[in-house]
Amino acid sequence: MTPGEANDKEFMGQALKLARRGLGKVSPNPMVGAVIVQGGRVIGKGYHRRFGGDHAEVEAIRSAGGDTAGATMYVTLEPCVHYGKTPPCADAVIKSRIGRVVIGMLDPDKRVSGQGLQKLKNAGIETTVGVREAECRALNEAYIKHRSTGVPFVTVKWAQSLDGRIATAAGDSRWISSEESRKLAHKLRAQHDAILAGIGNVLKDDPELTTRLVRGRNPLRVILDSRLRIPLAAKVLAGQEKARTLVATTPAADREKLAALHGMGIEVLTVPADGHGRVDLPALLRALGERDITSVLVEGGGEVITSFLRAGLADRLVVFIAPKILGSGTQAVGDLNITEVAKALKLTFTRVYRIGEDMVVEGSGGGLIERLRR
């Protein structure tokens, strides 16, 4: 590695740290960080702070105070070339007379997708692409999937005992995980655009599905309810001014309940039913993607978790494992039609760590997704 390459990686690392500050605040836009360097010294830095606000490049240029001629900009994502909430960032970079731009990754959005890079080159700006690209891609995995496929990135999360139960035989599930784990679960909620649960979970526990234990936004609450059995007094239907709710149902839904929900101002989305009469999950995800929902946190219960795994729709798993043994009870994951160990769903553990008295396992990878989609 040359000294120049080492410097590029170091400064891109600083841009990545800045970009992460936008987590849970900028969606459906990507998280982006930018650093401007002149003479080996950082003279400007910025990140995308909120949806609709200035992008990282503009904030970094402003931070530099106007003296950017000939400087190098490090930016985690290709500068945009289209008008949205703000003007094109590529134009701002060119106007600032920056001499070189180091880009972490190209933008998969078809409105950009190499056009920003070409515009910089046409303006005579030296460019380098792909510095710490794997980290840049991991940072915006939800954005990348949404822009590439039109559907949101799906994280499936649950808390279980050491022997894989999410409730006792009597149905009690509070609390399997520790207080620290529950706070992290609420942090996950704040980092996603939507949180999804099944009607069984609503009828059993009457959850709010809001972010309460940590500071952060409330995601859209999505309830799977193929026949509209949801009680009108359910907590998830309350407080729409703070957290919106979308009830996903099928053409078989109860007409009177549908009218009552509409009368309460609750949005009901009718999607096709699958072969078992339940909400068709791929169709629902496509509908959510059309609404610019880039990430969905699936919280269950067990039937919903199993449905997402069986259909190969999970991009990531986050499992909280408590040091408790319950014996008989409700399984976290039900039947996946696997009869041979060799055909088991295989994960790549991306993180394994302790929180409070619990262990958290995060998994992803082709083994999980590709095995199910074959």
mmCIF file of N, CA and C in Angstrom, residues 170-234:
data_model
loop_
_atom_site.group_PDB
_atom_site.id
_atom_site.type_symbol
_atom_site.label_atom_id
_atom_site.label_comp_id
_atom_site.label_asym_id
_atom_site.label_seq_id
_atom_site.Cartn_x
_atom_site.Cartn_y
_atom_site.Cartn_z
ATOM 1 N N ALA A 170 -47.565 -21.553 29.055
ATOM 2 C CA ALA A 170 -48.765 -20.804 29.426
ATOM 3 C C ALA A 170 -48.904 -19.504 28.637
ATOM 4 N N GLY A 171 -47.919 -19.212 27.783
ATOM 5 C CA GLY A 171 -47.996 -18.016 26.958
ATOM 6 C C GLY A 171 -47.316 -16.792 27.521
ATOM 7 N N ASP A 172 -46.675 -16.893 28.694
ATOM 8 C CA ASP A 172 -46.015 -15.740 29.307
ATOM 9 C C ASP A 172 -44.678 -15.469 28.621
ATOM 10 N N SER A 173 -44.452 -14.213 28.233
ATOM 11 C CA SER A 173 -43.205 -13.864 27.548
ATOM 12 C C SER A 173 -42.523 -12.631 28.145
ATOM 13 N N ARG A 174 -43.041 -12.094 29.233
ATOM 14 C CA ARG A 174 -42.474 -10.869 29.811
ATOM 15 C C ARG A 174 -41.811 -11.149 31.148
ATOM 16 N N TRP A 175 -40.528 -10.903 31.265
ATOM 17 C CA TRP A 175 -39.665 -10.532 30.148
ATOM 18 C C TRP A 175 -38.610 -11.607 30.005
ATOM 19 N N ILE A 176 -38.429 -12.148 28.827
ATOM 20 C CA ILE A 176 -37.372 -13.129 28.599
ATOM 21 C C ILE A 176 -36.027 -12.449 28.566
ATOM 22 N N SER A 177 -35.934 -11.325 27.880
ATOM 23 C CA SER A 177 -34.663 -10.624 27.743
ATOM 24 C C SER A 177 -34.487 -9.588 28.849
ATOM 25 N N SER A 178 -33.262 -9.101 28.999
ATOM 26 C CA SER A 178 -32.925 -8.133 30.035
ATOM 27 C C SER A 178 -33.371 -6.722 29.647
ATOM 28 N N GLU A 179 -33.344 -5.825 30.615
ATOM 29 C CA GLU A 179 -33.703 -4.430 30.352
ATOM 30 C C GLU A 179 -32.761 -3.820 29.325
ATOM 31 N N GLU A 180 -31.472 -4.167 29.411
ATOM 32 C CA GLU A 180 -30.506 -3.640 28.447
ATOM 33 C C GLU A 180 -30.839 -4.104 27.036
ATOM 34 N N SER A 181 -31.265 -5.356 26.910
ATOM 35 C CA SER A 181 -31.646 -5.874 25.593
ATOM 36 C C SER A 181 -32.876 -5.163 25.064
ATOM 37 N N ARG A 182 -33.818 -4.890 25.940
ATOM 38 C CA ARG A 182 -35.042 -4.203 25.501
ATOM 39 C C ARG A 182 -34.731 -2.789 25.029
ATOM 40 N N LYS A 183 -33.778 -2.133 25.662
ATOM 41 C CA LYS A 183 -33.379 -0.800 25.202
ATOM 42 C C LYS A 183 -32.743 -0.885 23.818
ATOM 43 N N LEU A 184 -31.919 -1.899 23.594
ATOM 44 C CA LEU A 184 -31.317 -2.070 22.279
ATOM 45 C C LEU A 184 -32.385 -2.372 21.229
ATOM 46 N N ALA A 185 -33.400 -3.149 21.613
ATOM 47 C CA ALA A 185 -34.493 -3.451 20.689
ATOM 48 C C ALA A 185 -35.227 -2.177 20.289
ATOM 49 N N HIS A 186 -35.401 -1.267 21.228
ATOM 50 C CA HIS A 186 -36.050 0.006 20.905
ATOM 51 C C HIS A 186 -35.144 0.866 20.030
ATOM 52 N N LYS A 187 -33.850 0.758 20.235
ATOM 53 C CA LYS A 187 -32.907 1.480 19.371
ATOM 54 C C LYS A 187 -33.014 0.961 17.944
ATOM 55 N N LEU A 188 -33.168 -0.355 17.802
ATOM 56 C CA LEU A 188 -33.359 -0.939 16.474
ATOM 57 C C LEU A 188 -34.629 -0.404 15.826
ATOM 58 N N ARG A 189 -35.685 -0.258 16.607
ATOM 59 C CA ARG A 189 -36.913 0.303 16.064
ATOM 60 C C ARG A 189 -36.667 1.692 15.478
ATOM 61 N N ALA A 190 -35.949 2.514 16.225
ATOM 62 C CA ALA A 190 -35.692 3.884 15.780
ATOM 63 C C ALA A 190 -34.848 3.941 14.522
ATOM 64 N N GLN A 191 -34.099 2.876 14.246
ATOM 65 C CA GLN A 191 -33.213 2.849 13.082
ATOM 66 C C GLN A 191 -33.898 2.328 11.828
ATOM 67 N N HIS A 192 -35.138 1.859 11.953
ATOM 68 C CA HIS A 192 -35.864 1.309 10.809
ATOM 69 C C HIS A 192 -37.031 2.204 10.407
ATOM 70 N N ASP A 193 -37.406 2.127 9.144
ATOM 71 C CA ASP A 193 -38.533 2.920 8.652
ATOM 72 C C ASP A 193 -39.865 2.357 9.114
ATOM 73 N N ALA A 194 -39.926 1.035 9.273
ATOM 74 C CA ALA A 194 -41.185 0.394 9.663
ATOM 75 C C ALA A 194 -40.899 -0.766 10.598
ATOM 76 N N ILE A 195 -41.870 -1.060 11.458
ATOM 77 C CA ILE A 195 -41.818 -2.230 12.334
ATOM 78 C C ILE A 195 -43.050 -3.062 12.042
ATOM 79 N N LEU A 196 -42.868 -4.374 11.905
ATOM 80 C CA LEU A 196 -43.953 -5.246 11.463
ATOM 81 C C LEU A 196 -44.227 -6.333 12.495
ATOM 82 N N ALA A 197 -45.502 -6.557 12.752
ATOM 83 C CA ALA A 197 -45.926 -7.616 13.666
ATOM 84 C C ALA A 197 -47.224 -8.229 13.156
ATOM 85 N N GLY A 198 -47.512 -9.445 13.611
ATOM 86 C CA GLY A 198 -48.724 -10.123 13.198
ATOM 87 C C GLY A 198 -49.881 -9.861 14.140
ATOM 88 N N ILE A 199 -51.082 -10.147 13.681
ATOM 89 C CA ILE A 199 -52.268 -9.922 14.494
ATOM 90 C C ILE A 199 -52.253 -10.794 15.755
ATOM 91 N N GLY A 200 -51.639 -11.973 15.677
ATOM 92 C CA GLY A 200 -51.549 -12.825 16.859
ATOM 93 C C GLY A 200 -50.806 -12.149 17.984
ATOM 94 N N ASN A 201 -49.746 -11.450 17.645
ATOM 95 C CA ASN A 201 -48.969 -10.717 18.640
ATOM 96 C C ASN A 201 -49.796 -9.582 19.243
ATOM 97 N N VAL A 202 -50.586 -8.909 18.399
ATOM 98 C CA VAL A 202 -51.429 -7.811 18.876
ATOM 99 C C VAL A 202 -52.513 -8.334 19.823
ATOM 100 N N LEU A 203 -53.153 -9.439 19.457
ATOM 101 C CA LEU A 203 -54.222 -9.993 20.285
ATOM 102 C C LEU A 203 -53.685 -10.528 21.614
ATOM 103 N N LYS A 204 -52.483 -11.056 21.610
ATOM 104 C CA LYS A 204 -51.916 -11.659 22.816
ATOM 105 C C LYS A 204 -51.327 -10.625 23.770
ATOM 106 N N ASP A 205 -50.496 -9.701 23.231
ATOM 107 C CA ASP A 205 -49.741 -8.791 24.089
ATOM 108 C C ASP A 205 -50.193 -7.338 24.048
ATOM 109 N N ASP A 206 -50.995 -6.958 23.046
ATOM 110 C CA ASP A 206 -51.429 -5.575 22.863
ATOM 111 C C ASP A 206 -50.249 -4.596 22.954
ATOM 112 N N PRO A 207 -49.229 -4.770 22.111
ATOM 113 C CA PRO A 207 -48.046 -3.902 22.171
ATOM 114 C C PRO A 207 -48.298 -2.533 21.559
ATOM 115 N N GLU A 208 -47.485 -1.560 21.930
ATOM 116 C CA GLU A 208 -47.549 -0.231 21.316
ATOM 117 C C GLU A 208 -46.700 -0.158 20.058
ATOM 118 N N LEU A 209 -45.588 -0.903 20.046
ATOM 119 C CA LEU A 209 -44.653 -0.909 18.917
ATOM 120 C C LEU A 209 -44.108 0.485 18.624
ATOM 121 N N THR A 210 -43.745 1.195 19.669
ATOM 122 C CA THR A 210 -43.149 2.522 19.532
ATOM 123 C C THR A 210 -41.761 2.521 20.165
ATOM 124 N N THR A 211 -41.033 3.599 19.931
ATOM 125 C CA THR A 211 -39.703 3.780 20.509
ATOM 126 C C THR A 211 -39.859 4.584 21.797
ATOM 127 N N ARG A 212 -39.746 3.907 22.930
ATOM 128 C CA ARG A 212 -39.986 4.570 24.211
ATOM 129 C C ARG A 212 -38.777 4.545 25.146
ATOM 130 N N LEU A 213 -37.979 3.503 25.070
ATOM 131 C CA LEU A 213 -36.888 3.340 26.031
ATOM 132 C C LEU A 213 -35.624 4.091 25.641
ATOM 133 N N VAL A 214 -35.574 4.591 24.409
ATOM 134 C CA VAL A 214 -34.448 5.404 23.948
ATOM 135 C C VAL A 214 -34.997 6.584 23.156
ATOM 136 N N ARG A 215 -34.164 7.569 22.923
ATOM 137 C CA ARG A 215 -34.569 8.692 22.086
ATOM 138 C C ARG A 215 -34.491 8.280 20.623
ATOM 139 N N GLY A 216 -35.471 8.669 19.849
ATOM 140 C CA GLY A 216 -35.464 8.340 18.430
ATOM 141 C C GLY A 216 -36.860 8.401 17.849
ATOM 142 N N ARG A 217 -36.931 8.285 16.548
ATOM 143 C CA ARG A 217 -38.197 8.391 15.848
ATOM 144 C C ARG A 217 -39.027 7.116 16.035
ATOM 145 N N ASN A 218 -40.306 7.250 15.867
ATOM 146 C CA ASN A 218 -41.192 6.095 15.840
ATOM 147 C C ASN A 218 -41.353 5.623 14.398
ATOM 148 N N PRO A 219 -41.108 4.346 14.127
ATOM 149 C CA PRO A 219 -41.292 3.844 12.757
ATOM 150 C C PRO A 219 -42.773 3.669 12.438
ATOM 151 N N LEU A 220 -43.061 3.514 11.164
ATOM 152 C CA LEU A 220 -44.408 3.137 10.742
ATOM 153 C C LEU A 220 -44.717 1.759 11.317
ATOM 154 N N ARG A 221 -45.889 1.604 11.941
ATOM 155 C CA ARG A 221 -46.286 0.314 12.500
ATOM 156 C C ARG A 221 -47.128 -0.428 11.473
ATOM 157 N N VAL A 222 -46.661 -1.607 11.074
ATOM 158 C CA VAL A 222 -47.352 -2.414 10.070
ATOM 159 C C VAL A 222 -47.877 -3.681 10.745
ATOM 160 N N ILE A 223 -49.171 -3.895 10.657
ATOM 161 C CA ILE A 223 -49.798 -5.053 11.289
ATOM 162 C C ILE A 223 -50.355 -5.981 10.208
ATOM 163 N N LEU A 224 -49.933 -7.257 10.249
ATOM 164 C CA LEU A 224 -50.475 -8.267 9.340
ATOM 165 C C LEU A 224 -51.786 -8.790 9.921
ATOM 166 N N ASP A 225 -52.875 -8.584 9.196
ATOM 167 C CA ASP A 225 -54.189 -8.968 9.726
ATOM 168 C C ASP A 225 -55.090 -9.321 8.539
ATOM 169 N N SER A 226 -55.016 -10.563 8.096
ATOM 170 C CA SER A 226 -55.680 -10.961 6.852
ATOM 171 C C SER A 226 -57.189 -10.833 6.893
ATOM 172 N N ARG A 227 -57.802 -10.950 8.087
ATOM 173 C CA ARG A 227 -59.269 -10.871 8.184
ATOM 174 C C ARG A 227 -59.753 -9.694 9.018
ATOM 175 N N LEU A 228 -58.845 -8.810 9.414
ATOM 176 C CA LEU A 228 -59.155 -7.640 10.236
ATOM 177 C C LEU A 228 -59.807 -8.028 11.571
ATOM 178 N N ARG A 229 -59.052 -8.777 12.340
ATOM 179 C CA ARG A 229 -59.490 -9.138 13.681
ATOM 180 C C ARG A 229 -59.022 -8.147 14.730
ATOM 181 N N ILE A 230 -58.299 -7.133 14.346
ATOM 182 C CA ILE A 230 -57.701 -6.213 15.292
ATOM 183 C C ILE A 230 -58.762 -5.472 16.108
ATOM 184 N N PRO A 231 -58.654 -5.428 17.435
ATOM 185 C CA PRO A 231 -59.607 -4.664 18.257
ATOM 186 C C PRO A 231 -59.441 -3.165 18.009
ATOM 187 N N LEU A 232 -60.515 -2.458 17.958
ATOM 188 C CA LEU A 232 -60.435 -1.008 17.707
ATOM 189 C C LEU A 232 -59.775 -0.276 18.849
ATOM 190 N N ALA A 233 -59.714 -0.910 20.025
ATOM 191 C CA ALA A 233 -59.067 -0.294 21.187
ATOM 192 C C ALA A 233 -57.604 -0.712 21.323
ATOM 193 N N ALA A 234 -57.057 -1.415 20.347
ATOM 194 C CA ALA A 234 -55.666 -1.867 20.422
ATOM 195 C C ALA A 234 -54.722 -0.674 20.536
#
